PDB file of C-alpha atoms in Angstrom:
ATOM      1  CA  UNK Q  13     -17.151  15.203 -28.316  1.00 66.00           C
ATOM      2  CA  UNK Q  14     -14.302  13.658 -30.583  1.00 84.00           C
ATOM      3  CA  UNK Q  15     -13.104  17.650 -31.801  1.00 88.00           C
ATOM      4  CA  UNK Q  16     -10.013  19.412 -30.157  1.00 92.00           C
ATOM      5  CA  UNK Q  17      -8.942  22.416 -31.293  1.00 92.00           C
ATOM      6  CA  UNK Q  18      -5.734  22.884 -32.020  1.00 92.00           C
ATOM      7  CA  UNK Q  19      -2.851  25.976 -31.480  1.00 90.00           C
ATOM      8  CA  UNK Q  20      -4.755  28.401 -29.852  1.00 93.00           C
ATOM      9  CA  UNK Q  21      -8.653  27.564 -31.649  1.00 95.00           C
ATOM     10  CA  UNK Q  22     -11.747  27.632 -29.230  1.00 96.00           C
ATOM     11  CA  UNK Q  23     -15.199  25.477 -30.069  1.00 95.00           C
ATOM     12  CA  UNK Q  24     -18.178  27.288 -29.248  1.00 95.00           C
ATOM     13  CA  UNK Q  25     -21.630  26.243 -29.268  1.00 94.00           C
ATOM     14  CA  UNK Q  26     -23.506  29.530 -30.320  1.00 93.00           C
ATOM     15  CA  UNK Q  27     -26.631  30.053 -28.443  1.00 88.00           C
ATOM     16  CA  UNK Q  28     -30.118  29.612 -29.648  1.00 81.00           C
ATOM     17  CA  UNK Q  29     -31.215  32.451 -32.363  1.00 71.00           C
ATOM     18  CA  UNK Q  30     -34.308  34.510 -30.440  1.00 69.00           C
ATOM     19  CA  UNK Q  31     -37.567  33.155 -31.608  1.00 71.00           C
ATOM     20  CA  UNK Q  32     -39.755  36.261 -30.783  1.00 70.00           C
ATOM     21  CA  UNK Q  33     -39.440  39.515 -30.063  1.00 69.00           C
ATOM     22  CA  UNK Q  34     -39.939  41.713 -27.324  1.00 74.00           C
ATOM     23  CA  UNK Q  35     -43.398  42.453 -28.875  1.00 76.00           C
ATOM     24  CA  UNK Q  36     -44.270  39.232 -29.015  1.00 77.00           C
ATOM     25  CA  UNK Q  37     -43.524  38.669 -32.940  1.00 74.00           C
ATOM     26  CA  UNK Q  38     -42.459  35.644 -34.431  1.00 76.00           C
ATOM     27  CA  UNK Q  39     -38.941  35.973 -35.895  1.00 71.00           C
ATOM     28  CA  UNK Q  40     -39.359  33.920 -39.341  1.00 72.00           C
ATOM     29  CA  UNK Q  41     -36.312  31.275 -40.063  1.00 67.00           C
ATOM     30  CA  UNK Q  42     -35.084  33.665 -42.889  1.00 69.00           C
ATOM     31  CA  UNK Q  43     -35.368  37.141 -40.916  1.00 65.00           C
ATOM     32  CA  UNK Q  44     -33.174  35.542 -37.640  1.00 63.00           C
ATOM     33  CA  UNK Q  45     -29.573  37.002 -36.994  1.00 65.00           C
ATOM     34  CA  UNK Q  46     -26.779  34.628 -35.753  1.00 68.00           C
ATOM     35  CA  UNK Q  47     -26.063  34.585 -32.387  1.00 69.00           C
ATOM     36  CA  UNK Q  48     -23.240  36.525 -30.940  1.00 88.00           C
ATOM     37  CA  UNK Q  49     -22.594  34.949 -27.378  1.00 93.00           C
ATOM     38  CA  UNK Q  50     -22.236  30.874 -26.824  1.00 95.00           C
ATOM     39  CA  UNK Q  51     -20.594  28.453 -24.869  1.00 96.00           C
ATOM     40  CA  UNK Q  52     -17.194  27.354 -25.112  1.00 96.00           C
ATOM     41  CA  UNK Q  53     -16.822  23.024 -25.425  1.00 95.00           C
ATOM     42  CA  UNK Q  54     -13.096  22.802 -26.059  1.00 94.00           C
ATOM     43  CA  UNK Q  55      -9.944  24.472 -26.111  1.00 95.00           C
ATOM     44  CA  UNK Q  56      -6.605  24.051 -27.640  1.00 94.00           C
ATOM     45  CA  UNK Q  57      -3.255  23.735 -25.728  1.00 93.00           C
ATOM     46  CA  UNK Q  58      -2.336  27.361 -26.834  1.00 90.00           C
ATOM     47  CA  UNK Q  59       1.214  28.335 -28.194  1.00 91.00           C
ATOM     48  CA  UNK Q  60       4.312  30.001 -26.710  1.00 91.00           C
ATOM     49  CA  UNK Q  61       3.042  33.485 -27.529  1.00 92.00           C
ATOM     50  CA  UNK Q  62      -0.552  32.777 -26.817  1.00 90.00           C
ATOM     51  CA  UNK Q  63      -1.950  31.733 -23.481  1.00 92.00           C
ATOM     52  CA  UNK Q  64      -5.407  30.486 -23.586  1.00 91.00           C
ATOM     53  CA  UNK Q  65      -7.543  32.537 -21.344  1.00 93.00           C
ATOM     54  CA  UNK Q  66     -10.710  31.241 -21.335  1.00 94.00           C
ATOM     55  CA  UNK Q  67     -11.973  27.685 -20.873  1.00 94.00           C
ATOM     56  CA  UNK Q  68     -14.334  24.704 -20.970  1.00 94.00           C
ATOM     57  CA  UNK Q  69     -18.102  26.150 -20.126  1.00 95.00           C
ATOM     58  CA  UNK Q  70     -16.866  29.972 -20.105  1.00 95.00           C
ATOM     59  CA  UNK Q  71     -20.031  31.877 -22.164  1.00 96.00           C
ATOM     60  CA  UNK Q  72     -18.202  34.539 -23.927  1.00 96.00           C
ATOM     61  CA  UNK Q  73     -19.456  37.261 -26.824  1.00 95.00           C
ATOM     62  CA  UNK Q  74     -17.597  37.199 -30.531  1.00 94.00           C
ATOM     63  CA  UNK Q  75     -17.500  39.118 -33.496  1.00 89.00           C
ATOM     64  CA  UNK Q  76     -20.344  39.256 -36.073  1.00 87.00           C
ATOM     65  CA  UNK Q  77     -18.101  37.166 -38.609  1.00 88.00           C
ATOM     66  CA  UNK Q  78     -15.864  35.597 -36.713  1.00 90.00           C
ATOM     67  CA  UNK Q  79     -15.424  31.887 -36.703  1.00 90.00           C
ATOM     68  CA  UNK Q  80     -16.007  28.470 -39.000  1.00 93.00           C
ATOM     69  CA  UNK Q  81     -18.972  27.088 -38.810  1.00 93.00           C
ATOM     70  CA  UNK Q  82     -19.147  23.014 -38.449  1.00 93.00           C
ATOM     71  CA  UNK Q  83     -21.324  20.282 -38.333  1.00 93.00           C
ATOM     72  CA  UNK Q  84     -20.270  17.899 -35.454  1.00 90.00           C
ATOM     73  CA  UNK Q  85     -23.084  14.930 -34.204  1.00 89.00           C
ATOM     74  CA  UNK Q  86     -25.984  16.631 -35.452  1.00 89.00           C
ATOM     75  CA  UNK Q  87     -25.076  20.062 -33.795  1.00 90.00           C
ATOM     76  CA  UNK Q  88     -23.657  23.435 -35.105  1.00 92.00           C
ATOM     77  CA  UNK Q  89     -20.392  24.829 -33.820  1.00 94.00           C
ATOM     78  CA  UNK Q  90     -18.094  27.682 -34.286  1.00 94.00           C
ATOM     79  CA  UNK Q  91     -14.246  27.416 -34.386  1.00 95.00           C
ATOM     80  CA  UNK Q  92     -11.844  30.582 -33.994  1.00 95.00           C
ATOM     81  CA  UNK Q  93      -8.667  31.577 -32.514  1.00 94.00           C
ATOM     82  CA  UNK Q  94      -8.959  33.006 -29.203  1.00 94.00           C
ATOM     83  CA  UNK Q  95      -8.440  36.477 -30.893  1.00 93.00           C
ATOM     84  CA  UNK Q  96     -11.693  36.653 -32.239  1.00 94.00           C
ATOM     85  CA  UNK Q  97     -13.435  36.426 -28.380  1.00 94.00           C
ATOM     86  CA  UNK Q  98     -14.399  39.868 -27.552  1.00 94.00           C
ATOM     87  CA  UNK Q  99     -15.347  38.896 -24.239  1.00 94.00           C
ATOM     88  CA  UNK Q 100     -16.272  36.214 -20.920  1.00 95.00           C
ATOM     89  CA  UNK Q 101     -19.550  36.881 -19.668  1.00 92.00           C
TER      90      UNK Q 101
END
């Protein structure tokens, strides 16, 4: 992985969106919601004010919006500021 996040950023790899249902349906490419939980890959160093929590492997839960979304080696990834973690899980 040649990203680090800088200040206080985090890169997450989101989980995989659910494929079926409880039912047994087939969720359609179009009809799939992002994922809200994923893995984090890298942190930044953090800042005087901000001490980074969590770190390399944590899964953790974030906010419907939160995040940029980049294209790194094929993969997705999020990047956002520590902030926007609602939780470690």
């Amino acid at each position: 992985m040649n990203v680090k996040p800088l200040s206080d950023r985090v890169l997450i790899l989101p989980n995989p969106a659910e494929e079926k249902t409880a039912g047994g349906l087939i969720i359609p490419d179009t009809a799939k919601e992002r994922p809200l939980a994923g893995k984090v890959v890298a942190v930044g160093p953090g800042t005087q004010e901000v001490k980074m929590e969590v770190k390399v492997g944590d899964q953790v839960l974030y906010g419907k919006y939160a995040g940029q979304e980049i294209h790194v080696e094929g993969e997705d990834y999020l990047i956002m500021k520590q902030a926007d973690i609602l939780a470690i899980i």
